[in-house]
Amino acid sequence: MCKVNDANVKLSLYNFIDKIYLVNYDCRNVWFDNNRKYIHRTTALTANNLLNQHFGFVRGTQMKTAIDISILEVEGFHQPVVMNHRVPPEHPMNSFVFAYPEDKLYCSKEIMDIICEMNCDRKVSAAGQFQLHIASSEPLEEFLDCLYGSPIPIHGLGRIKDVLNVAERFKMRAVIQRFATAVIQNAGVNEVKQEFLKLAVQRNMRRVVHFWLSRMQSINKEDIVNLGVHRMSGEIMKAIVKRVLELGCE
């Protein structure tokens, strides 16, 4: 580990009383090293911002918040580490195997056990391997890259769906949330593309929908219908209804 690195850190403060609003603070060029126990960074956020009844985080007597700290980039490591998932690990007992008829891909047991949300009496890695009866495919490799923290490129919608199918198969919600973050970052100051918005509804990526709603100045009824109301989760539908009540519906 490098003793000193220049990191681009993003701090996201979530308001769970009013989930439509998300406050992002970008702290750039934050210096840290592995000998420091904490990093102090002053932001423009004050106690009044949090406690204000009108535009703060308090409603009545309640305040529910969560903080997400993400290191977006570290100096000296701008290029992602290339993982060769076909190389057997030095200690085979530490790996989980995806076995194709003609090939094998390897993944850390610890990563699988931490991220996988399958409800079972034993860890998912206890099976040792997952047998696949089809030819090896790129979506699984991209899925494994996501597990190891590689950047997520927002390219063809079909490929993204394939990777998300793998994530859902193993109930790895964390991977789906990484795609949600990538979709939001890819949109930037623009609106979320309709195709990705529909995907967000199908995969219950609530953050994408909240981001889209926060940018809306007015809501068109046809846009809501096109998202597929029958596939919406209760949380997404609730957020849309609340925004419609605030802005009205054309």
PDB file of C-alpha atoms in Angstrom:
ATOM      1  CA  MET A   1       0.000   0.000   0.000  1.00  0.00           C
ATOM      2  CA  CYS A   2       1.302   3.466  -0.848  1.00  0.00           C
ATOM      3  CA  LYS A   3       2.158   5.567   2.191  1.00  0.00           C
ATOM      4  CA  VAL A   4       0.582   8.711   0.710  1.00  0.00           C
ATOM      5  CA  ASN A   5      -2.008   8.914  -2.062  1.00  0.00           C
ATOM      6  CA  ASP A   6      -3.999  11.736  -3.614  1.00  0.00           C
ATOM      7  CA  ALA A   7      -7.622  10.608  -3.619  1.00  0.00           C
ATOM      8  CA  ASN A   8     -10.804  11.975  -5.154  1.00  0.00           C
ATOM      9  CA  VAL A   9     -13.418  11.291  -2.482  1.00  0.00           C
ATOM     10  CA  LYS A  10     -17.184  11.665  -2.850  1.00  0.00           C
ATOM     11  CA  LEU A  11     -19.421  12.037   0.191  1.00  0.00           C
ATOM     12  CA  SER A  12     -23.135  11.367  -0.327  1.00  0.00           C
ATOM     13  CA  LEU A  13     -25.625  12.273   2.373  1.00  0.00           C
ATOM     14  CA  TYR A  14     -28.998  10.525   2.050  1.00  0.00           C
ATOM     15  CA  ASN A  15     -32.229  11.906   3.448  1.00  0.00           C
ATOM     16  CA  PHE A  16     -34.463   8.945   4.309  1.00  0.00           C
ATOM     17  CA  ILE A  17     -37.318  11.127   5.511  1.00  0.00           C
ATOM     18  CA  ASP A  18     -37.578  12.572   1.993  1.00  0.00           C
ATOM     19  CA  LYS A  19     -35.734  10.173  -0.325  1.00  0.00           C
ATOM     20  CA  ILE A  20     -36.197  12.300  -3.436  1.00  0.00           C
ATOM     21  CA  TYR A  21     -33.488  14.681  -2.294  1.00  0.00           C
ATOM     22  CA  LEU A  22     -29.865  13.601  -2.216  1.00  0.00           C
ATOM     23  CA  VAL A  23     -27.049  15.917  -1.196  1.00  0.00           C
ATOM     24  CA  ASN A  24     -23.652  15.200  -2.762  1.00  0.00           C
ATOM     25  CA  TYR A  25     -20.388  16.696  -1.579  1.00  0.00           C
ATOM     26  CA  ASP A  26     -17.329  16.183  -3.778  1.00  0.00           C
ATOM     27  CA  CYS A  27     -14.095  16.520  -1.813  1.00  0.00           C
ATOM     28  CA  ARG A  28     -11.291  16.567  -4.344  1.00  0.00           C
ATOM     29  CA  ASN A  29      -7.562  16.168  -3.702  1.00  0.00           C
ATOM     30  CA  VAL A  30      -7.993  14.824  -0.196  1.00  0.00           C
ATOM     31  CA  TRP A  31      -4.604  13.618   1.004  1.00  0.00           C
ATOM     32  CA  PHE A  32      -4.430  10.555   3.186  1.00  0.00           C
ATOM     33  CA  ASP A  33      -1.941   7.887   4.170  1.00  0.00           C
ATOM     34  CA  ASN A  34      -2.249   4.525   5.838  1.00  0.00           C
ATOM     35  CA  ASN A  35      -0.835   5.767   9.163  1.00  0.00           C
ATOM     36  CA  ARG A  36      -3.630   8.251   9.819  1.00  0.00           C
ATOM     37  CA  LYS A  37      -6.590   7.053  11.840  1.00  0.00           C
ATOM     38  CA  TYR A  38      -9.034   9.567  10.379  1.00  0.00           C
ATOM     39  CA  ILE A  39      -9.435  12.205   7.689  1.00  0.00           C
ATOM     40  CA  HIS A  40     -10.911  15.582   8.590  1.00  0.00           C
ATOM     41  CA  ARG A  41     -12.671  17.530   5.856  1.00  0.00           C
ATOM     42  CA  THR A  42     -14.762  20.658   6.357  1.00  0.00           C
ATOM     43  CA  THR A  43     -17.882  21.007   4.197  1.00  0.00           C
ATOM     44  CA  ALA A  44     -20.477  23.744   3.806  1.00  0.00           C
ATOM     45  CA  LEU A  45     -23.048  21.610   5.609  1.00  0.00           C
ATOM     46  CA  THR A  46     -24.113  23.051   8.971  1.00  0.00           C
ATOM     47  CA  ALA A  47     -26.389  21.959  11.784  1.00  0.00           C
ATOM     48  CA  ASN A  48     -28.981  24.444  10.514  1.00  0.00           C
ATOM     49  CA  ASN A  49     -28.952  22.687   7.123  1.00  0.00           C
ATOM     50  CA  LEU A  50     -29.810  19.410   8.811  1.00  0.00           C
ATOM     51  CA  LEU A  51     -32.340  20.686  11.336  1.00  0.00           C
ATOM     52  CA  ASN A  52     -34.282  23.151   9.177  1.00  0.00           C
ATOM     53  CA  GLN A  53     -37.922  22.016   9.014  1.00  0.00           C
ATOM     54  CA  HIS A  54     -38.524  23.421   5.518  1.00  0.00           C
ATOM     55  CA  PHE A  55     -35.529  22.323   3.454  1.00  0.00           C
ATOM     56  CA  GLY A  56     -33.484  20.336   5.952  1.00  0.00           C
ATOM     57  CA  PHE A  57     -33.577  16.713   7.023  1.00  0.00           C
ATOM     58  CA  VAL A  58     -36.050  17.028   9.901  1.00  0.00           C
ATOM     59  CA  ARG A  59     -39.752  16.296   9.533  1.00  0.00           C
ATOM     60  CA  GLY A  60     -41.696  16.699  12.750  1.00  0.00           C
ATOM     61  CA  THR A  61     -39.533  14.993  15.351  1.00  0.00           C
ATOM     62  CA  GLN A  62     -37.733  12.603  13.004  1.00  0.00           C
ATOM     63  CA  MET A  63     -34.472  12.686  11.104  1.00  0.00           C
ATOM     64  CA  LYS A  64     -33.149   9.639   9.226  1.00  0.00           C
ATOM     65  CA  THR A  65     -29.869   9.950   7.350  1.00  0.00           C
ATOM     66  CA  ALA A  66     -27.150   7.746   5.929  1.00  0.00           C
ATOM     67  CA  ILE A  67     -23.683   8.597   4.648  1.00  0.00           C
ATOM     68  CA  ASP A  68     -21.927   6.877   1.755  1.00  0.00           C
ATOM     69  CA  ILE A  69     -18.212   7.563   1.287  1.00  0.00           C
ATOM     70  CA  SER A  70     -16.741   6.513  -2.063  1.00  0.00           C
ATOM     71  CA  ILE A  71     -13.137   6.789  -3.250  1.00  0.00           C
ATOM     72  CA  LEU A  72     -13.566   7.514  -6.945  1.00  0.00           C
ATOM     73  CA  GLU A  73      -9.916   7.616  -7.938  1.00  0.00           C
ATOM     74  CA  VAL A  74      -6.459   7.279  -6.382  1.00  0.00           C
ATOM     75  CA  GLU A  75      -3.360   8.885  -7.863  1.00  0.00           C
ATOM     76  CA  GLY A  76      -1.124   6.319  -9.510  1.00  0.00           C
ATOM     77  CA  PHE A  77      -3.967   3.894 -10.076  1.00  0.00           C
ATOM     78  CA  HIS A  78      -6.052   5.637 -12.724  1.00  0.00           C
ATOM     79  CA  GLN A  79      -6.144   2.471 -14.833  1.00  0.00           C
ATOM     80  CA  PRO A  80      -8.101  -0.436 -13.349  1.00  0.00           C
ATOM     81  CA  VAL A  81      -6.225  -3.533 -12.309  1.00  0.00           C
ATOM     82  CA  VAL A  82      -6.652  -6.205 -14.971  1.00  0.00           C
ATOM     83  CA  MET A  83      -7.812  -9.469 -13.426  1.00  0.00           C
ATOM     84  CA  ASN A  84      -7.285 -12.741 -15.261  1.00  0.00           C
ATOM     85  CA  HIS A  85     -10.076 -14.845 -13.822  1.00  0.00           C
ATOM     86  CA  ARG A  86      -8.829 -17.935 -15.678  1.00  0.00           C
ATOM     87  CA  VAL A  87      -5.615 -18.194 -13.661  1.00  0.00           C
ATOM     88  CA  PRO A  88      -5.999 -20.645 -10.747  1.00  0.00           C
ATOM     89  CA  PRO A  89      -5.189 -19.075  -7.360  1.00  0.00           C
ATOM     90  CA  GLU A  90      -2.085 -20.021  -5.442  1.00  0.00           C
ATOM     91  CA  HIS A  91      -4.262 -21.592  -2.749  1.00  0.00           C
ATOM     92  CA  PRO A  92      -7.191 -23.434  -4.446  1.00  0.00           C
ATOM     93  CA  MET A  93      -9.118 -23.702  -1.165  1.00  0.00           C
ATOM     94  CA  ASN A  94      -9.550 -19.902  -1.192  1.00  0.00           C
ATOM     95  CA  SER A  95     -11.362 -19.788  -4.537  1.00  0.00           C
ATOM     96  CA  PHE A  96     -14.866 -20.324  -5.861  1.00  0.00           C
ATOM     97  CA  VAL A  97     -15.020 -21.877  -9.341  1.00  0.00           C
ATOM     98  CA  PHE A  98     -17.398 -21.135 -12.204  1.00  0.00           C
ATOM     99  CA  ALA A  99     -16.968 -24.290 -14.288  1.00  0.00           C
ATOM    100  CA  TYR A 100     -17.823 -24.200 -18.000  1.00  0.00           C
ATOM    101  CA  PRO A 101     -17.565 -27.312 -20.208  1.00  0.00           C
ATOM    102  CA  GLU A 102     -14.371 -25.954 -21.788  1.00  0.00           C
ATOM    103  CA  ASP A 103     -13.111 -23.444 -19.231  1.00  0.00           C
ATOM    104  CA  LYS A 104     -12.997 -22.368 -15.580  1.00  0.00           C
ATOM    105  CA  LEU A 105     -13.214 -18.934 -13.980  1.00  0.00           C
ATOM    106  CA  TYR A 106     -12.057 -18.286 -10.425  1.00  0.00           C
ATOM    107  CA  CYS A 107     -13.283 -15.875  -7.762  1.00  0.00           C
ATOM    108  CA  SER A 108     -12.349 -15.244  -4.145  1.00  0.00           C
ATOM    109  CA  LYS A 109     -14.511 -17.191  -1.678  1.00  0.00           C
ATOM    110  CA  GLU A 110     -14.433 -14.257   0.730  1.00  0.00           C
ATOM    111  CA  ILE A 111     -15.833 -11.865  -1.862  1.00  0.00           C
ATOM    112  CA  MET A 112     -18.600 -14.291  -2.792  1.00  0.00           C
ATOM    113  CA  ASP A 113     -19.588 -14.853   0.840  1.00  0.00           C
ATOM    114  CA  ILE A 114     -19.576 -11.158   1.773  1.00  0.00           C
ATOM    115  CA  ILE A 115     -21.578  -9.878  -1.202  1.00  0.00           C
ATOM    116  CA  CYS A 116     -23.910 -12.804  -1.896  1.00  0.00           C
ATOM    117  CA  GLU A 117     -27.296 -12.409  -0.166  1.00  0.00           C
ATOM    118  CA  MET A 118     -28.608 -15.925  -0.757  1.00  0.00           C
ATOM    119  CA  ASN A 119     -30.648 -17.130   2.206  1.00  0.00           C
ATOM    120  CA  CYS A 120     -29.224 -20.517   3.079  1.00  0.00           C
ATOM    121  CA  ASP A 121     -27.815 -22.360   6.056  1.00  0.00           C
ATOM    122  CA  ARG A 122     -24.273 -22.311   4.710  1.00  0.00           C
ATOM    123  CA  LYS A 123     -22.043 -19.912   2.843  1.00  0.00           C
ATOM    124  CA  VAL A 124     -22.382 -19.867  -0.930  1.00  0.00           C
ATOM    125  CA  SER A 125     -18.688 -20.687  -1.314  1.00  0.00           C
ATOM    126  CA  ALA A 126     -19.191 -23.995   0.536  1.00  0.00           C
ATOM    127  CA  ALA A 127     -20.385 -25.499  -2.748  1.00  0.00           C
ATOM    128  CA  GLY A 128     -16.863 -25.043  -4.119  1.00  0.00           C
ATOM    129  CA  GLN A 129     -18.004 -24.455  -7.680  1.00  0.00           C
ATOM    130  CA  PHE A 130     -20.962 -23.535  -9.847  1.00  0.00           C
ATOM    131  CA  GLN A 131     -21.437 -25.754 -12.898  1.00  0.00           C
ATOM    132  CA  LEU A 132     -22.454 -24.048 -16.142  1.00  0.00           C
ATOM    133  CA  HIS A 133     -23.589 -26.099 -19.132  1.00  0.00           C
ATOM    134  CA  ILE A 134     -23.109 -23.371 -21.727  1.00  0.00           C
ATOM    135  CA  ALA A 135     -20.102 -21.855 -23.469  1.00  0.00           C
ATOM    136  CA  SER A 136     -18.143 -19.286 -21.449  1.00  0.00           C
ATOM    137  CA  SER A 137     -19.338 -15.722 -21.969  1.00  0.00           C
ATOM    138  CA  GLU A 138     -18.094 -12.183 -21.428  1.00  0.00           C
ATOM    139  CA  PRO A 139     -20.944 -11.086 -19.095  1.00  0.00           C
ATOM    140  CA  LEU A 140     -19.713 -13.426 -16.354  1.00  0.00           C
ATOM    141  CA  GLU A 141     -16.187 -12.011 -16.653  1.00  0.00           C
ATOM    142  CA  GLU A 142     -17.564  -8.463 -16.473  1.00  0.00           C
ATOM    143  CA  PHE A 143     -19.590  -9.519 -13.440  1.00  0.00           C
ATOM    144  CA  LEU A 144     -16.427 -10.805 -11.747  1.00  0.00           C
ATOM    145  CA  ASP A 145     -14.649  -7.547 -12.626  1.00  0.00           C
ATOM    146  CA  CYS A 146     -17.470  -5.705 -10.829  1.00  0.00           C
ATOM    147  CA  LEU A 147     -16.989  -7.881  -7.748  1.00  0.00           C
ATOM    148  CA  TYR A 148     -13.337  -6.843  -7.622  1.00  0.00           C
ATOM    149  CA  GLY A 149     -14.223  -3.144  -7.915  1.00  0.00           C
ATOM    150  CA  SER A 150     -13.337  -2.401 -11.537  1.00  0.00           C
ATOM    151  CA  PRO A 151     -15.026   0.671 -13.090  1.00  0.00           C
ATOM    152  CA  ILE A 152     -18.360  -0.076 -14.733  1.00  0.00           C
ATOM    153  CA  PRO A 153     -18.632   1.109 -18.344  1.00  0.00           C
ATOM    154  CA  ILE A 154     -22.114   2.099 -19.462  1.00  0.00           C
ATOM    155  CA  HIS A 155     -22.236   0.624 -22.955  1.00  0.00           C
ATOM    156  CA  GLY A 156     -24.856  -1.493 -24.737  1.00  0.00           C
ATOM    157  CA  LEU A 157     -28.058  -2.058 -22.808  1.00  0.00           C
ATOM    158  CA  GLY A 158     -28.102  -5.751 -23.752  1.00  0.00           C
ATOM    159  CA  ARG A 159     -24.691  -6.395 -22.166  1.00  0.00           C
ATOM    160  CA  ILE A 160     -25.690  -4.557 -18.993  1.00  0.00           C
ATOM    161  CA  LYS A 161     -28.830  -6.699 -18.727  1.00  0.00           C
ATOM    162  CA  ASP A 162     -26.712  -9.849 -19.094  1.00  0.00           C
ATOM    163  CA  VAL A 163     -24.397  -8.806 -16.250  1.00  0.00           C
ATOM    164  CA  LEU A 164     -27.343  -7.845 -14.044  1.00  0.00           C
ATOM    165  CA  ASN A 165     -28.927 -11.240 -14.731  1.00  0.00           C
ATOM    166  CA  VAL A 166     -25.823 -12.881 -13.270  1.00  0.00           C
ATOM    167  CA  ALA A 167     -25.935 -10.536 -10.261  1.00  0.00           C
ATOM    168  CA  GLU A 168     -29.577 -11.394  -9.618  1.00  0.00           C
ATOM    169  CA  ARG A 169     -28.873 -15.111 -10.006  1.00  0.00           C
ATOM    170  CA  PHE A 170     -26.477 -14.905  -7.057  1.00  0.00           C
ATOM    171  CA  LYS A 171     -28.568 -12.266  -5.238  1.00  0.00           C
ATOM    172  CA  MET A 172     -25.719  -9.761  -5.253  1.00  0.00           C
ATOM    173  CA  ARG A 173     -27.572  -6.521  -4.697  1.00  0.00           C
ATOM    174  CA  ALA A 174     -24.289  -4.669  -4.190  1.00  0.00           C
ATOM    175  CA  VAL A 175     -23.369  -5.219  -7.853  1.00  0.00           C
ATOM    176  CA  ILE A 176     -26.765  -3.925  -8.992  1.00  0.00           C
ATOM    177  CA  GLN A 177     -26.260  -0.817  -6.846  1.00  0.00           C
ATOM    178  CA  ARG A 178     -22.856  -0.243  -8.454  1.00  0.00           C
ATOM    179  CA  PHE A 179     -24.588  -0.182 -11.832  1.00  0.00           C
ATOM    180  CA  ALA A 180     -27.122   2.297 -10.430  1.00  0.00           C
ATOM    181  CA  THR A 181     -24.277   4.596  -9.398  1.00  0.00           C
ATOM    182  CA  ALA A 182     -22.650   4.240 -12.825  1.00  0.00           C
ATOM    183  CA  VAL A 183     -25.907   5.157 -14.605  1.00  0.00           C
ATOM    184  CA  ILE A 184     -26.263   8.300 -12.453  1.00  0.00           C
ATOM    185  CA  GLN A 185     -22.653   9.348 -13.011  1.00  0.00           C
ATOM    186  CA  ASN A 186     -22.968   8.684 -16.735  1.00  0.00           C
ATOM    187  CA  ALA A 187     -26.008  10.968 -16.925  1.00  0.00           C
ATOM    188  CA  GLY A 188     -24.126  13.835 -15.290  1.00  0.00           C
ATOM    189  CA  VAL A 189     -26.045  17.078 -15.780  1.00  0.00           C
ATOM    190  CA  ASN A 190     -28.300  15.459 -18.373  1.00  0.00           C
ATOM    191  CA  GLU A 191     -31.444  13.412 -17.885  1.00  0.00           C
ATOM    192  CA  VAL A 192     -31.232   9.652 -17.470  1.00  0.00           C
ATOM    193  CA  LYS A 193     -31.888   7.954 -20.809  1.00  0.00           C
ATOM    194  CA  GLN A 194     -35.311   6.337 -21.046  1.00  0.00           C
ATOM    195  CA  GLU A 195     -33.848   2.881 -21.707  1.00  0.00           C
ATOM    196  CA  PHE A 196     -31.792   3.018 -18.510  1.00  0.00           C
ATOM    197  CA  LEU A 197     -34.746   4.419 -16.573  1.00  0.00           C
ATOM    198  CA  LYS A 198     -36.879   1.443 -17.610  1.00  0.00           C
ATOM    199  CA  LEU A 199     -34.058  -0.875 -16.582  1.00  0.00           C
ATOM    200  CA  ALA A 200     -33.888   0.888 -13.201  1.00  0.00           C
ATOM    201  CA  VAL A 201     -37.592   0.196 -12.652  1.00  0.00           C
ATOM    202  CA  GLN A 202     -37.235  -3.447 -13.700  1.00  0.00           C
ATOM    203  CA  ARG A 203     -34.237  -4.018 -11.397  1.00  0.00           C
ATOM    204  CA  ASN A 204     -35.539  -1.852  -8.542  1.00  0.00           C
ATOM    205  CA  MET A 205     -32.621   0.597  -8.757  1.00  0.00           C
ATOM    206  CA  ARG A 206     -34.380   3.204  -6.647  1.00  0.00           C
ATOM    207  CA  ARG A 207     -31.475   5.659  -6.597  1.00  0.00           C
ATOM    208  CA  VAL A 208     -31.692   6.082 -10.381  1.00  0.00           C
ATOM    209  CA  VAL A 209     -35.418   6.822 -10.180  1.00  0.00           C
ATOM    210  CA  HIS A 210     -34.917   9.284  -7.299  1.00  0.00           C
ATOM    211  CA  PHE A 211     -32.170  11.006  -9.306  1.00  0.00           C
ATOM    212  CA  TRP A 212     -34.474  11.267 -12.337  1.00  0.00           C
ATOM    213  CA  LEU A 213     -37.345  12.638 -10.252  1.00  0.00           C
ATOM    214  CA  SER A 214     -35.136  15.258  -8.603  1.00  0.00           C
ATOM    215  CA  ARG A 215     -34.300  16.692 -12.053  1.00  0.00           C
ATOM    216  CA  MET A 216     -37.926  16.898 -13.219  1.00  0.00           C
ATOM    217  CA  GLN A 217     -39.637  20.287 -13.400  1.00  0.00           C
ATOM    218  CA  SER A 218     -42.873  18.688 -14.573  1.00  0.00           C
ATOM    219  CA  ILE A 219     -44.039  15.112 -14.987  1.00  0.00           C
ATOM    220  CA  ASN A 220     -45.747  13.728 -18.061  1.00  0.00           C
ATOM    221  CA  LYS A 221     -48.285  10.978 -17.443  1.00  0.00           C
ATOM    222  CA  GLU A 222     -47.157   9.138 -20.582  1.00  0.00           C
ATOM    223  CA  ASP A 223     -43.563   9.009 -19.293  1.00  0.00           C
ATOM    224  CA  ILE A 224     -44.756   7.274 -16.125  1.00  0.00           C
ATOM    225  CA  VAL A 225     -46.887   4.770 -18.036  1.00  0.00           C
ATOM    226  CA  ASN A 226     -43.976   3.947 -20.369  1.00  0.00           C
ATOM    227  CA  LEU A 227     -41.841   2.953 -17.382  1.00  0.00           C
ATOM    228  CA  GLY A 228     -44.139   0.002 -16.738  1.00  0.00           C
ATOM    229  CA  VAL A 229     -46.251   0.706 -13.666  1.00  0.00           C
ATOM    230  CA  HIS A 230     -46.981  -3.002 -13.203  1.00  0.00           C
ATOM    231  CA  ARG A 231     -43.256  -3.675 -12.637  1.00  0.00           C
ATOM    232  CA  MET A 232     -42.619  -0.905 -10.112  1.00  0.00           C
ATOM    233  CA  SER A 233     -41.745  -1.670  -6.523  1.00  0.00           C
ATOM    234  CA  GLY A 234     -43.790  -0.024  -3.795  1.00  0.00           C
ATOM    235  CA  GLU A 235     -40.906   2.323  -2.904  1.00  0.00           C
ATOM    236  CA  ILE A 236     -40.492   3.546  -6.493  1.00  0.00           C
ATOM    237  CA  MET A 237     -44.230   4.046  -6.941  1.00  0.00           C
ATOM    238  CA  LYS A 238     -44.416   5.948  -3.665  1.00  0.00           C
ATOM    239  CA  ALA A 239     -41.578   8.274  -4.726  1.00  0.00           C
ATOM    240  CA  ILE A 240     -43.242   8.966  -8.095  1.00  0.00           C
ATOM    241  CA  VAL A 241     -46.643   9.666  -6.521  1.00  0.00           C
ATOM    242  CA  LYS A 242     -45.049  12.067  -4.052  1.00  0.00           C
ATOM    243  CA  ARG A 243     -43.265  13.941  -6.835  1.00  0.00           C
ATOM    244  CA  VAL A 244     -46.478  14.092  -8.894  1.00  0.00           C
ATOM    245  CA  LEU A 245     -48.269  15.658  -5.919  1.00  0.00           C
ATOM    246  CA  GLU A 246     -45.496  18.248  -5.673  1.00  0.00           C
ATOM    247  CA  LEU A 247     -45.259  19.145  -9.361  1.00  0.00           C
ATOM    248  CA  GLY A 248     -48.559  18.046 -10.820  1.00  0.00           C
ATOM    249  CA  CYS A 249     -48.988  15.774 -13.835  1.00  0.00           C
ATOM    250  CA  GLU A 250     -49.431  16.857 -17.452  1.00  0.00           C
TER     251      GLU A 250
END
